mmCIF file of C-alpha atoms in Angstrom:
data_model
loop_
_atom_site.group_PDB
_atom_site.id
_atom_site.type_symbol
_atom_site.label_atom_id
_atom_site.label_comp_id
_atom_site.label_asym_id
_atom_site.label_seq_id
_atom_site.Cartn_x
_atom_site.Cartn_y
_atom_site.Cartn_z
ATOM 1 C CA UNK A 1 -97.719 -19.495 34.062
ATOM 2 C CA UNK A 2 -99.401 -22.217 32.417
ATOM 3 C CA UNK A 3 -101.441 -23.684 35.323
ATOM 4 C CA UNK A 4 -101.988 -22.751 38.778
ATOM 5 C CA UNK A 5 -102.965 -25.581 41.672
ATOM 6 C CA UNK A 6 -104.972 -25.056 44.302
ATOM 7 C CA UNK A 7 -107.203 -26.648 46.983
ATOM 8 C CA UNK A 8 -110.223 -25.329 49.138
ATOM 9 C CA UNK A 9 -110.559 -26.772 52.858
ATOM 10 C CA UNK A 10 -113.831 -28.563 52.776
ATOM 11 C CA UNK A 11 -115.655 -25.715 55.269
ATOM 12 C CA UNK A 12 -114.842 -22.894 51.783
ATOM 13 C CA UNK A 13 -112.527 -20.639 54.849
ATOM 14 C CA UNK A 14 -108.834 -21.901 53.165
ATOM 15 C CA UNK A 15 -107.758 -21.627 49.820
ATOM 16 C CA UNK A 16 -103.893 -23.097 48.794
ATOM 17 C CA UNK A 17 -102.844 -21.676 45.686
ATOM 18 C CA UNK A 18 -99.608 -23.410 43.959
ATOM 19 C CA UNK A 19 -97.524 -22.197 40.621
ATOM 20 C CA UNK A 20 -95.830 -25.511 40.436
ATOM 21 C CA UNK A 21 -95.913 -29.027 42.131
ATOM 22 C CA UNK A 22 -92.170 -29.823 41.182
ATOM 23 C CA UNK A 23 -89.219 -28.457 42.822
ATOM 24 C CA UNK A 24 -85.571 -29.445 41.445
ATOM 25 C CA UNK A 25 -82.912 -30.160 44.000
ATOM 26 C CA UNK A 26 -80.074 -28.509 41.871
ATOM 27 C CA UNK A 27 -77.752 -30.765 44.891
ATOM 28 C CA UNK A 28 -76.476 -27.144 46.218
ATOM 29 C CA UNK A 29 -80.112 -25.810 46.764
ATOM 30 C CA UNK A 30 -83.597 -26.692 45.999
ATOM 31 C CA UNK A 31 -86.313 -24.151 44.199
ATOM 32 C CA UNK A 32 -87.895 -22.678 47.040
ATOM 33 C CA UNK A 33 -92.024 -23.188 47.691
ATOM 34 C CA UNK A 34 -94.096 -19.556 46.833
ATOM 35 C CA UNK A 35 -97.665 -19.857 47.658
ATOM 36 C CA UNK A 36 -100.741 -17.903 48.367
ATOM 37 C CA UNK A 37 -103.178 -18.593 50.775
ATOM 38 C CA UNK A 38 -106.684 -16.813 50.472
ATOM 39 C CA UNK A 39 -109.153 -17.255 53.483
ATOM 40 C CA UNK A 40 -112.415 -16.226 54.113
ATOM 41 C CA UNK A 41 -112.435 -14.196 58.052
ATOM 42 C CA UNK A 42 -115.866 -14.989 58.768
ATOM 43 C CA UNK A 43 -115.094 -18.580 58.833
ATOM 44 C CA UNK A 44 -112.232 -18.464 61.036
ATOM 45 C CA UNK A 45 -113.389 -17.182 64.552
ATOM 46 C CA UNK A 46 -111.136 -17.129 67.169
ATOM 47 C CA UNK A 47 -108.584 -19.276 65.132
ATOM 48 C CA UNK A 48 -105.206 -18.595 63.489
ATOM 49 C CA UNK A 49 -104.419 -19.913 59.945
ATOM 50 C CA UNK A 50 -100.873 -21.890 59.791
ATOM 51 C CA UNK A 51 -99.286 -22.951 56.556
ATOM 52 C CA UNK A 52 -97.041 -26.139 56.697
ATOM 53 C CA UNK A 53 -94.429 -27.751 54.822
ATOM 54 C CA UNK A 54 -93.215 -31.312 55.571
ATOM 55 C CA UNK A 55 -91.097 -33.954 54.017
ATOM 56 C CA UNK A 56 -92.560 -37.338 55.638
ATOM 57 C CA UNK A 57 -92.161 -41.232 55.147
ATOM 58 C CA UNK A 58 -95.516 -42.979 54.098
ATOM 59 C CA UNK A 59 -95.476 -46.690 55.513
ATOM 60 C CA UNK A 60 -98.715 -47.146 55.593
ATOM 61 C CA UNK A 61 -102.522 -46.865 54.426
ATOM 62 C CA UNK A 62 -104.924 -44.455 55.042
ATOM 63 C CA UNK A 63 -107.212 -47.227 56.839
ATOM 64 C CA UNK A 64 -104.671 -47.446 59.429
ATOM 65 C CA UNK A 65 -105.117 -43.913 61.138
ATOM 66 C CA UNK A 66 -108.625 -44.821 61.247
ATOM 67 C CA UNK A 67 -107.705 -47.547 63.454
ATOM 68 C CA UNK A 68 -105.593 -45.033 65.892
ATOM 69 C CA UNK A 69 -102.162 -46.074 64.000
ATOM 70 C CA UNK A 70 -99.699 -43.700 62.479
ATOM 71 C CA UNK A 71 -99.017 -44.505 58.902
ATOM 72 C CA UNK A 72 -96.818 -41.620 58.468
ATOM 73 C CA UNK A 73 -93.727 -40.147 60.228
ATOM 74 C CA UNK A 74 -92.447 -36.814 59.471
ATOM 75 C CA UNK A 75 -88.664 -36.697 58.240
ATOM 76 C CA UNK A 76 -88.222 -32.888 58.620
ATOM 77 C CA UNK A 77 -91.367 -30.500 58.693
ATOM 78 C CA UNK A 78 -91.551 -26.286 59.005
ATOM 79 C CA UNK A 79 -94.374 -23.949 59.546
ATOM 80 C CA UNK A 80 -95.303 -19.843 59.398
ATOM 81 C CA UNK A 81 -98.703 -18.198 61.143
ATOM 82 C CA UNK A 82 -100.348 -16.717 57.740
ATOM 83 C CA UNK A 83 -103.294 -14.999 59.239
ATOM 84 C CA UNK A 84 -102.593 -12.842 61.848
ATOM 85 C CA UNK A 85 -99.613 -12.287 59.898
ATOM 86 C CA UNK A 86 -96.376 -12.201 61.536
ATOM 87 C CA UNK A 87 -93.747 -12.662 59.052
ATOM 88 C CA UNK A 88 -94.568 -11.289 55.544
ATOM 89 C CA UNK A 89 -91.939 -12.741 52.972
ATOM 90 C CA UNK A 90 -90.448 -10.434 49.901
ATOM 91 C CA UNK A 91 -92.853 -11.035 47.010
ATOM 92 C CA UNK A 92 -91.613 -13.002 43.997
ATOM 93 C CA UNK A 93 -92.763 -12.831 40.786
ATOM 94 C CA UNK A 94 -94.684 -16.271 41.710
ATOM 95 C CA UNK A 95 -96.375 -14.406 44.497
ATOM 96 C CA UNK A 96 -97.466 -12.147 41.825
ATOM 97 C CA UNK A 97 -99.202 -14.087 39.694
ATOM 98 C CA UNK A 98 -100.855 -16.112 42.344
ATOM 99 C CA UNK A 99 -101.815 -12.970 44.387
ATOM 100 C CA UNK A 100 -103.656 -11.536 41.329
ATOM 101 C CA UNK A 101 -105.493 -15.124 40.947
ATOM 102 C CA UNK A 102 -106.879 -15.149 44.517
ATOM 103 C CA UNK A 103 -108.216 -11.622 44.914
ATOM 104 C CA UNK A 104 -108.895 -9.951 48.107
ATOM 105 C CA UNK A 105 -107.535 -11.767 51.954
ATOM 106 C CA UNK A 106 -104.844 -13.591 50.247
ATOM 107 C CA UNK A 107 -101.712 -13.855 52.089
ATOM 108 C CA UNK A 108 -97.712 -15.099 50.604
ATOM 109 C CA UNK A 109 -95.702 -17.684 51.986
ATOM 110 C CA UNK A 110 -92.334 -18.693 51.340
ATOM 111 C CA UNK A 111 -90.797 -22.310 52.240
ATOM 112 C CA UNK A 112 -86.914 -23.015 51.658
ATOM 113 C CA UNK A 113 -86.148 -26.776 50.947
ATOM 114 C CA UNK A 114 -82.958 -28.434 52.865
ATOM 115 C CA UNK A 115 -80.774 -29.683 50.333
ATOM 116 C CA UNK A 116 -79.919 -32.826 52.246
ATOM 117 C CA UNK A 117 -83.612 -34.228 52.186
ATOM 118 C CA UNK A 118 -84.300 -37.110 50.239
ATOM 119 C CA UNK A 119 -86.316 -36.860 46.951
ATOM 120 C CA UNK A 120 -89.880 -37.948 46.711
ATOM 121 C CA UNK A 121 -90.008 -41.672 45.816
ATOM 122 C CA UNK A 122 -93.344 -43.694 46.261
ATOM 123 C CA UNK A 123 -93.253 -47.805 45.881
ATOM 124 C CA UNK A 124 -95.200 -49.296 43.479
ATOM 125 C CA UNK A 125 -98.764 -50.638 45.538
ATOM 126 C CA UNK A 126 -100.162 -53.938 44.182
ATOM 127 C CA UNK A 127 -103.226 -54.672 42.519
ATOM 128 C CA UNK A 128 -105.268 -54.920 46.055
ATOM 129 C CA UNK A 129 -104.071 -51.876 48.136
ATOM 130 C CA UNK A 130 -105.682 -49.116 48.583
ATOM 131 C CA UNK A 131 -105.253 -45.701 49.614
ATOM 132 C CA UNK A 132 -102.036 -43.686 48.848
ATOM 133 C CA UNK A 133 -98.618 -45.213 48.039
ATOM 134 C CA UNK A 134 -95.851 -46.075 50.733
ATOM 135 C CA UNK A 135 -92.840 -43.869 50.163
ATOM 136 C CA UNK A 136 -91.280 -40.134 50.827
ATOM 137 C CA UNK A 137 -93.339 -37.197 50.160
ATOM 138 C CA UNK A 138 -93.517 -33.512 50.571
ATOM 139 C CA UNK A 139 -96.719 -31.690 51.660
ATOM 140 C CA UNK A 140 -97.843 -28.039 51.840
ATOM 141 C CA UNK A 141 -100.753 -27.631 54.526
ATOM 142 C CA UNK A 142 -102.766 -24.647 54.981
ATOM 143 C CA UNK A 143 -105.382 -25.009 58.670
ATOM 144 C CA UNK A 144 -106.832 -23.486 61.167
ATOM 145 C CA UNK A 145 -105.915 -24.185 65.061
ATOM 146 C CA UNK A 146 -106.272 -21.974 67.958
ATOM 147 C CA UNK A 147 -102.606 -21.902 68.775
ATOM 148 C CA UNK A 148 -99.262 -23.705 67.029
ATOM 149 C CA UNK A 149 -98.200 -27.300 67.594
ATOM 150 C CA UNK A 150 -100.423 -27.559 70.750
ATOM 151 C CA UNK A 151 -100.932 -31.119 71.175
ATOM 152 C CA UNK A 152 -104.360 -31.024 73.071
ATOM 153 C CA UNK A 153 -105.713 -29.041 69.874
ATOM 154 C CA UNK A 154 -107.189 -31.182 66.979
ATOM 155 C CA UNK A 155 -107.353 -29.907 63.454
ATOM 156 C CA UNK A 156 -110.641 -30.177 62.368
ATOM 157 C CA UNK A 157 -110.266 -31.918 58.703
ATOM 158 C CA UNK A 158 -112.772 -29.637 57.042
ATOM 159 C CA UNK A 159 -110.309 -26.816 57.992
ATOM 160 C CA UNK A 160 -107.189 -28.208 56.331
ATOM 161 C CA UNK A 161 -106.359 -27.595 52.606
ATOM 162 C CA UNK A 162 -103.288 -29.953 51.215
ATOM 163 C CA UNK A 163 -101.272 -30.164 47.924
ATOM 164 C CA UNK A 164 -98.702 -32.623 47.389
ATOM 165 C CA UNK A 165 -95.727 -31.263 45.762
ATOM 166 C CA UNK A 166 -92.141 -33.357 44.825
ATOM 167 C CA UNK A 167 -88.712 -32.937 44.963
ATOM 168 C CA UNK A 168 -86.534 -34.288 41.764
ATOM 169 C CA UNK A 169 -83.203 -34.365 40.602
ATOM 170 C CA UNK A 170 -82.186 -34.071 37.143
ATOM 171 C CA UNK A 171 -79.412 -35.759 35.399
ATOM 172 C CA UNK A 172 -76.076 -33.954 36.035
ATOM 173 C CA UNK A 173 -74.868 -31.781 32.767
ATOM 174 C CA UNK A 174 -71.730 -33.791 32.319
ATOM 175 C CA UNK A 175 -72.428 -37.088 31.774
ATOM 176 C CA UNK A 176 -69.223 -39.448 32.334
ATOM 177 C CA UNK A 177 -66.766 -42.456 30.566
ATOM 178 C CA UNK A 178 -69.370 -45.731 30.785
ATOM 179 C CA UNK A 179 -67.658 -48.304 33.048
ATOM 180 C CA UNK A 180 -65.990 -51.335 32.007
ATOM 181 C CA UNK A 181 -65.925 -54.984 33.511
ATOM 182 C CA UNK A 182 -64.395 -58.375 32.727
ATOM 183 C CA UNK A 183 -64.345 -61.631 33.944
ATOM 184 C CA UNK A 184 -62.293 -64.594 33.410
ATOM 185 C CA UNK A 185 -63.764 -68.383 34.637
ATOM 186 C CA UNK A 186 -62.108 -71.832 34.627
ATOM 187 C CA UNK A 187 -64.150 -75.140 34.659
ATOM 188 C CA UNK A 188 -64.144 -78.130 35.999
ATOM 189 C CA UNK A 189 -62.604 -81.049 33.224
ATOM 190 C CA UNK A 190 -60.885 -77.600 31.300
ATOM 191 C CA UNK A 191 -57.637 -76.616 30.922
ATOM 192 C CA UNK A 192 -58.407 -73.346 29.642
ATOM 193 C CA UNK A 193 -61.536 -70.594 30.363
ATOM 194 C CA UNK A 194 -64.182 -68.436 29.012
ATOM 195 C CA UNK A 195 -63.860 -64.865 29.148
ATOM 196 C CA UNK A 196 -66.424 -62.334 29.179
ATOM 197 C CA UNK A 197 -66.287 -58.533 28.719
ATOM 198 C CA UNK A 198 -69.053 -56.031 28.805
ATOM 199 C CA UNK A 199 -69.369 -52.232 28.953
ATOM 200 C CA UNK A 200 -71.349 -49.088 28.423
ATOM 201 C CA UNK A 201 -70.761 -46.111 25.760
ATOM 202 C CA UNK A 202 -71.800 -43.620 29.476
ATOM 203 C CA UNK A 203 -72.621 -43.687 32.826
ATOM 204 C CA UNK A 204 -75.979 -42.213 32.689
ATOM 205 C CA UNK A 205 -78.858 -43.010 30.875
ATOM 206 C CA UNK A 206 -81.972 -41.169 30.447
ATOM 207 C CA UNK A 207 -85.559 -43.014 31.051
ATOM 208 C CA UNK A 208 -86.844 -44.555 28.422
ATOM 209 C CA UNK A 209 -83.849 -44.294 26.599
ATOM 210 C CA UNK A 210 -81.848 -47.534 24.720
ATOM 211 C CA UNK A 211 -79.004 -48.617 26.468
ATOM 212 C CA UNK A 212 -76.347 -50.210 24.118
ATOM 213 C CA UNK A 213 -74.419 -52.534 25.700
ATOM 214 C CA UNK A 214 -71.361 -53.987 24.074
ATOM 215 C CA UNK A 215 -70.510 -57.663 24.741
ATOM 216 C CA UNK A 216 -67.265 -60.052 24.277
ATOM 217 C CA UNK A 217 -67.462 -63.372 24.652
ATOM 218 C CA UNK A 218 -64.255 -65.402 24.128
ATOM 219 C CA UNK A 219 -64.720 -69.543 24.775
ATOM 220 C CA UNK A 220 -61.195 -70.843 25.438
ATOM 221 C CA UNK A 221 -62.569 -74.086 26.881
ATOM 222 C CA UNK A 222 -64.096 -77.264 25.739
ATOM 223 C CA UNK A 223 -67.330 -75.956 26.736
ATOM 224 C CA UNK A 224 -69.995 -74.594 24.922
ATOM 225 C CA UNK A 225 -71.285 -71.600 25.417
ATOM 226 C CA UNK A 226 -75.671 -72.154 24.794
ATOM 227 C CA UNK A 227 -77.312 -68.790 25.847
ATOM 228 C CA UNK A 228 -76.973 -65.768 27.825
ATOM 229 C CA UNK A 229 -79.300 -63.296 29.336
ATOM 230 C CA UNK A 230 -78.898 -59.724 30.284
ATOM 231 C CA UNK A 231 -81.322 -58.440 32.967
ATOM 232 C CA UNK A 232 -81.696 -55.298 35.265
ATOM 233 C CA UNK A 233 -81.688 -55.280 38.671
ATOM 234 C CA UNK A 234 -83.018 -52.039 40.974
ATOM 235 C CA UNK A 235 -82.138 -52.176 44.365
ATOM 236 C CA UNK A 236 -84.380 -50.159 47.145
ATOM 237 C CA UNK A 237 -82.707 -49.181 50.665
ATOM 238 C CA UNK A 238 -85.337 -48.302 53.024
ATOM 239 C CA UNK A 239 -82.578 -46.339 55.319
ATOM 240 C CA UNK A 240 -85.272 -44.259 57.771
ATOM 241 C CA UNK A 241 -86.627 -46.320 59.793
ATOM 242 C CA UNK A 242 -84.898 -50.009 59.341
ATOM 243 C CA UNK A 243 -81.946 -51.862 57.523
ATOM 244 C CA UNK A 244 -85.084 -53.183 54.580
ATOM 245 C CA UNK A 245 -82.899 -53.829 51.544
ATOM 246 C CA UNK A 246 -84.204 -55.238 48.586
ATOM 247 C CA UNK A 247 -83.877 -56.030 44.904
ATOM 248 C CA UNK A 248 -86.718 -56.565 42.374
ATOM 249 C CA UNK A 249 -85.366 -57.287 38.316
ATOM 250 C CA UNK A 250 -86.772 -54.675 35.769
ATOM 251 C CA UNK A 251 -85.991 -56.219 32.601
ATOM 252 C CA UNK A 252 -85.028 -59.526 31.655
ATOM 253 C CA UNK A 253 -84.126 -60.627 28.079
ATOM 254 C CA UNK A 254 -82.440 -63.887 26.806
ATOM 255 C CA UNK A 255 -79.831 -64.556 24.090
ATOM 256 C CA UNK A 256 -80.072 -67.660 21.841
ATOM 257 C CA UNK A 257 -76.132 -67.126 20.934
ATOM 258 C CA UNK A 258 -74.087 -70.277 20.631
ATOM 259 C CA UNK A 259 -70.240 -70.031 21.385
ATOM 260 C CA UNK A 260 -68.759 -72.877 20.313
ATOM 261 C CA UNK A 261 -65.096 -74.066 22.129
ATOM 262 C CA UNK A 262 -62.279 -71.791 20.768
ATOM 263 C CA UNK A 263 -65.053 -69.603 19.654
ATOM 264 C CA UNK A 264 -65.835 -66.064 19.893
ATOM 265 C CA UNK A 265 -69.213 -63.305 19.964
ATOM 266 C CA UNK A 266 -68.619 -59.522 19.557
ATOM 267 C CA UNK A 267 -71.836 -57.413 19.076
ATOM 268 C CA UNK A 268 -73.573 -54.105 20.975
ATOM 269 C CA UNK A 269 -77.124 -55.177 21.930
ATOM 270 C CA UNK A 270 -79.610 -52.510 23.209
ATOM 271 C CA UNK A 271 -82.028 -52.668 26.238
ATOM 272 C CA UNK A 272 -84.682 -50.347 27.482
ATOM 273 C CA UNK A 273 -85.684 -51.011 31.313
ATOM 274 C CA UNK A 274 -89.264 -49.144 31.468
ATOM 275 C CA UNK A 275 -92.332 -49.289 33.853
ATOM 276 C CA UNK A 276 -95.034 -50.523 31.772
ATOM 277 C CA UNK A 277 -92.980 -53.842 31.791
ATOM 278 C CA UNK A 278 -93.251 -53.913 35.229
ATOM 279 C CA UNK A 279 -96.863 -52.906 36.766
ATOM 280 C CA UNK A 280 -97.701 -55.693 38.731
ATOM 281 C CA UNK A 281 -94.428 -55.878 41.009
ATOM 282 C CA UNK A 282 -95.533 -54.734 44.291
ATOM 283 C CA UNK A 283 -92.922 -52.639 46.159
ATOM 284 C CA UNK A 284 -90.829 -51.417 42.916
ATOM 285 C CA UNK A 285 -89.489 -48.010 43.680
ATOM 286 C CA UNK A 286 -90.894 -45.169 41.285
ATOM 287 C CA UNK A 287 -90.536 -41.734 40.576
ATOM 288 C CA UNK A 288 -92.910 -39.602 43.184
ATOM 289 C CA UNK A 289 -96.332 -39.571 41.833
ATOM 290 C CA UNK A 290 -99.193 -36.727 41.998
ATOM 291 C CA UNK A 291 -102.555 -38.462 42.053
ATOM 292 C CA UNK A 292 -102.561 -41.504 39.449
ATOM 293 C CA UNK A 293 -100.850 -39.484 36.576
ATOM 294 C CA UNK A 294 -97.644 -41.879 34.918
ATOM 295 C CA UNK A 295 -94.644 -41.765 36.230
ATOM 296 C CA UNK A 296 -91.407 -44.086 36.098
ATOM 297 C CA UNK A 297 -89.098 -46.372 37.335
ATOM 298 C CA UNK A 298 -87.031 -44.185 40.208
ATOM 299 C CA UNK A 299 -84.462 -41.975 39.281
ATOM 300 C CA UNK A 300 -81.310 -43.080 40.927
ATOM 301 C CA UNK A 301 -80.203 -41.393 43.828
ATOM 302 C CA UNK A 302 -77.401 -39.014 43.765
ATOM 303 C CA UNK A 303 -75.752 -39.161 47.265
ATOM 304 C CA UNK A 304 -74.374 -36.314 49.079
ATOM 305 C CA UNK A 305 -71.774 -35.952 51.471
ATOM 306 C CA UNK A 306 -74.069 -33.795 53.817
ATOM 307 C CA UNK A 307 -76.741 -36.284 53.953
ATOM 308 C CA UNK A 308 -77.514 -37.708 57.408
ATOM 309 C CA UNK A 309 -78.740 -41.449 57.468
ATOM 310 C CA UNK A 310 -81.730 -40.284 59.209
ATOM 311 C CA UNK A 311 -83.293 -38.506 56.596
ATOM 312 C CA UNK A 312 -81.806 -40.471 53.672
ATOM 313 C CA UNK A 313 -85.800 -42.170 53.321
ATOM 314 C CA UNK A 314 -85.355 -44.364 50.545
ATOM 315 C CA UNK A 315 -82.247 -44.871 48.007
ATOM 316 C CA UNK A 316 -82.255 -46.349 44.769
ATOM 317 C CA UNK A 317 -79.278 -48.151 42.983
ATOM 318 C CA UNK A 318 -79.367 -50.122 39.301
ATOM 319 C CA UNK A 319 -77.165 -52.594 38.214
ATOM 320 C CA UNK A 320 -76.979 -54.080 35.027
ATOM 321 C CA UNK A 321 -76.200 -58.431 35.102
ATOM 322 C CA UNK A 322 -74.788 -60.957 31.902
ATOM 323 C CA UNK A 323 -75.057 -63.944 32.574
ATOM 324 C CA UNK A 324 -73.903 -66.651 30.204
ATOM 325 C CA UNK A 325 -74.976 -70.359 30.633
ATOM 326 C CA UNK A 326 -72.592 -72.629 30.122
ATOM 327 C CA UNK A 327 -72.953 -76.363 29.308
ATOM 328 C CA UNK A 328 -70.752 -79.382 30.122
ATOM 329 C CA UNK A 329 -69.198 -81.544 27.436
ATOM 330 C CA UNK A 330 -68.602 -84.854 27.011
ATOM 331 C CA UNK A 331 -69.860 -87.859 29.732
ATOM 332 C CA UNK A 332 -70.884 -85.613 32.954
ATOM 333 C CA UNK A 333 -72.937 -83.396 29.987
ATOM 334 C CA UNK A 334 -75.504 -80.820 32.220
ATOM 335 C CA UNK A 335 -73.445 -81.910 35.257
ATOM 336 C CA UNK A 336 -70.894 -80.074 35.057
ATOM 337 C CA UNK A 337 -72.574 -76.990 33.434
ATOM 338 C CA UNK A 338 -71.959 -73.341 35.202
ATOM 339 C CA UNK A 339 -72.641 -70.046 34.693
ATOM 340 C CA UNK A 340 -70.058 -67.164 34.146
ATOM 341 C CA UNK A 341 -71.744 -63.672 35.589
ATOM 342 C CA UNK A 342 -70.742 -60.012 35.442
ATOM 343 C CA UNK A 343 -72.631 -57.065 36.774
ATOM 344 C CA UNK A 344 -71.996 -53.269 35.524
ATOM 345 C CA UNK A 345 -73.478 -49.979 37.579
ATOM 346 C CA UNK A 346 -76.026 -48.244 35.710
ATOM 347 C CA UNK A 347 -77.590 -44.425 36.356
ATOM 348 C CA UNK A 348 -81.239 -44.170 35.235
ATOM 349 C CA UNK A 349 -82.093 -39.949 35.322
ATOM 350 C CA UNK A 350 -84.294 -37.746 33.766
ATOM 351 C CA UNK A 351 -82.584 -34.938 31.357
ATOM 352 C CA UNK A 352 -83.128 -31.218 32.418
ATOM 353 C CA UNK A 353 -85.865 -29.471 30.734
ATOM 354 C CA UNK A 354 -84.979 -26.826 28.485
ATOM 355 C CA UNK A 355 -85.206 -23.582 29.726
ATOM 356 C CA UNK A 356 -84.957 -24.643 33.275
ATOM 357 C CA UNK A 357 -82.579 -22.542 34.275
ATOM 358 C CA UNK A 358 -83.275 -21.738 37.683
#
């Protein structure tokens, strides 16, 4: 194992020990959560230790809570006593490892991950907030607490240790036929129309990875075509808690092609949609993020038929849009100008690692 995580509770009882902070959703089952909690007795007194797993929605700041608010509702959450034990899980190699690392009064847990819970996505803060990111999260908790879930009990801060860990998908292993779109548009004061045909070599592109896209242009009309520009749109639906849909562009390049009446354009031009084009755009959905390491633009979400709504948290879409600008001829010049549009789906994914078999 090439690192192991863990956090102390402030008061030195609780101990979390991690092997991993990412778990892949393989979309038929998700790598299940080993850990290893070591606690100190003489700090726990007449107090249990619990360890926690939950999957919650972030829509809010941390100064909220201070002013009695909740900033954070839970999505799907499960829990295990630890300490005195009452459930001891079958040791995996994981366990192991993290067993030898902690040494004496170190106890295993074991967390299974529903498949149809939404990956961790966070959206982008901007340059003034503060505090940690809006967005779906997963959370192992280790505490102390007299009893389970009793809501007249508070949970003394200093006797809570917490690791964020995410859930990811990978791209699929077969990667599929690109798709394929056309459009045909007549203008006003022309007998005849421009046609416009675009499409991509797949249907999945990694991040960070050029994206060839092949255009046709053919200019049947007395119009002339002056520019086009491709852009990239990603569209966020905030599902959990309200109908909040909304779509911020990612990339944006123009053409200074000229198409000429009766003339043609046939050429593949490549475009790479990444984040550090886009830092400043408050609200952009991104990959889930540990601390303030890099991440990405978010991975599009695969949907599943056993998904409920409820849980869906936050789904991201791409779509790719050409958009030629065409000018008016003749008296009427820039008053009878248009534009002829086409949009094509696009995946954004991260390969699998090799070697991740599991």
């Amino acid at each position: 194992m090439a690192k192991v995580f863990k956090k102390t509770s402030k008061s030195g009882g609780l101990t979390l020990y991690l092997g991993k902070r990412d778990y892949v959703d393989h979309t038929t089952s998700v790598d299940q959560v080993d850990g290893v909690v070591k606690i100190d007795p003489a700090e726990l007194g007449d107090k249990k230790v619990f360890c926690q797993l939950a999957c919650a929605f972030r829509y809010g700041s941390d100064d909220l809570d201070v002013m009695g608010l909740c900033f954070r509702k839970d999505i799907w959450f499960t829990q295990t006593q630890l300490y005195p034990q009452t459930n001891k899980p079958t040791n995996t190699a994981m366990h192991d490892t993290l067993l030898t690392k902690a040494g004496e009064n170190a106890y295993a847990f074991t967390f299974e991950i529903p498949n149809n819970l939404p990956c961790s996505v966070s959206l982008q803060p901007g340059p003034e907030d503060k505090g940690k990111a809006c967005g779906v999260d997963f959370e192992v908790k280790t505490f102390l607490a007299k009893e389970a879930n009793d809501p007249n009990e508070t949970v003394d801060k200093k006797d809570t240790a917490r690791l964020i860990i995410r859930k990811i998908q990978y791209a699929p292993a077969a990667i599929g036929e690109g798709p394929k779109a056309d459009i045909c548009k007549s203008f006003m004061m022309s007998d005849k129309p421009v046609h416009l045909e675009a499409s991509l070599q797949k249907d999945l592109y990694f991040h960070g990875e050029g994206i060839p896209i092949k255009i046709k242009i053919k200019n049947e009309s007395n119009k002339t075509v002056k520019k086009f520009k491709i852009s990239v749109e990603q569209t966020t639906d905030i599902v959990l808690y309200c109908a909040d849909k909304y779509t911020k562009p990612v990339f944006c390049q123009e053409f200074g092609e000229t198409v000429d009446p009766n003339g043609t354009y046939e050429n593949t031009l490549s475009i790479t949609p990444v984040l550090s084009e886009n830092k400043e755009k408050r609200g952009l959905a991104l990959d889930g993020r540990l601390k303030d390491e890099d991440t990405n633009l978010a991975s599009t979400t695969i949907l599943k038929s056993t998904i409920e709504k409820e849980v869906m948290g936050i789904l991201v879409s791409y779509k790719i849009k050409i958009n030629l600008m065409v000018a008016g001829g003749g008296l009427l010049g820039g008053l009878t100008s248009s534009d002829v549009t086409l949009e094509l789906p696009l995946m954004l994914m991260h390969p699998k690692p090799e070697g991740n078999c599991t």
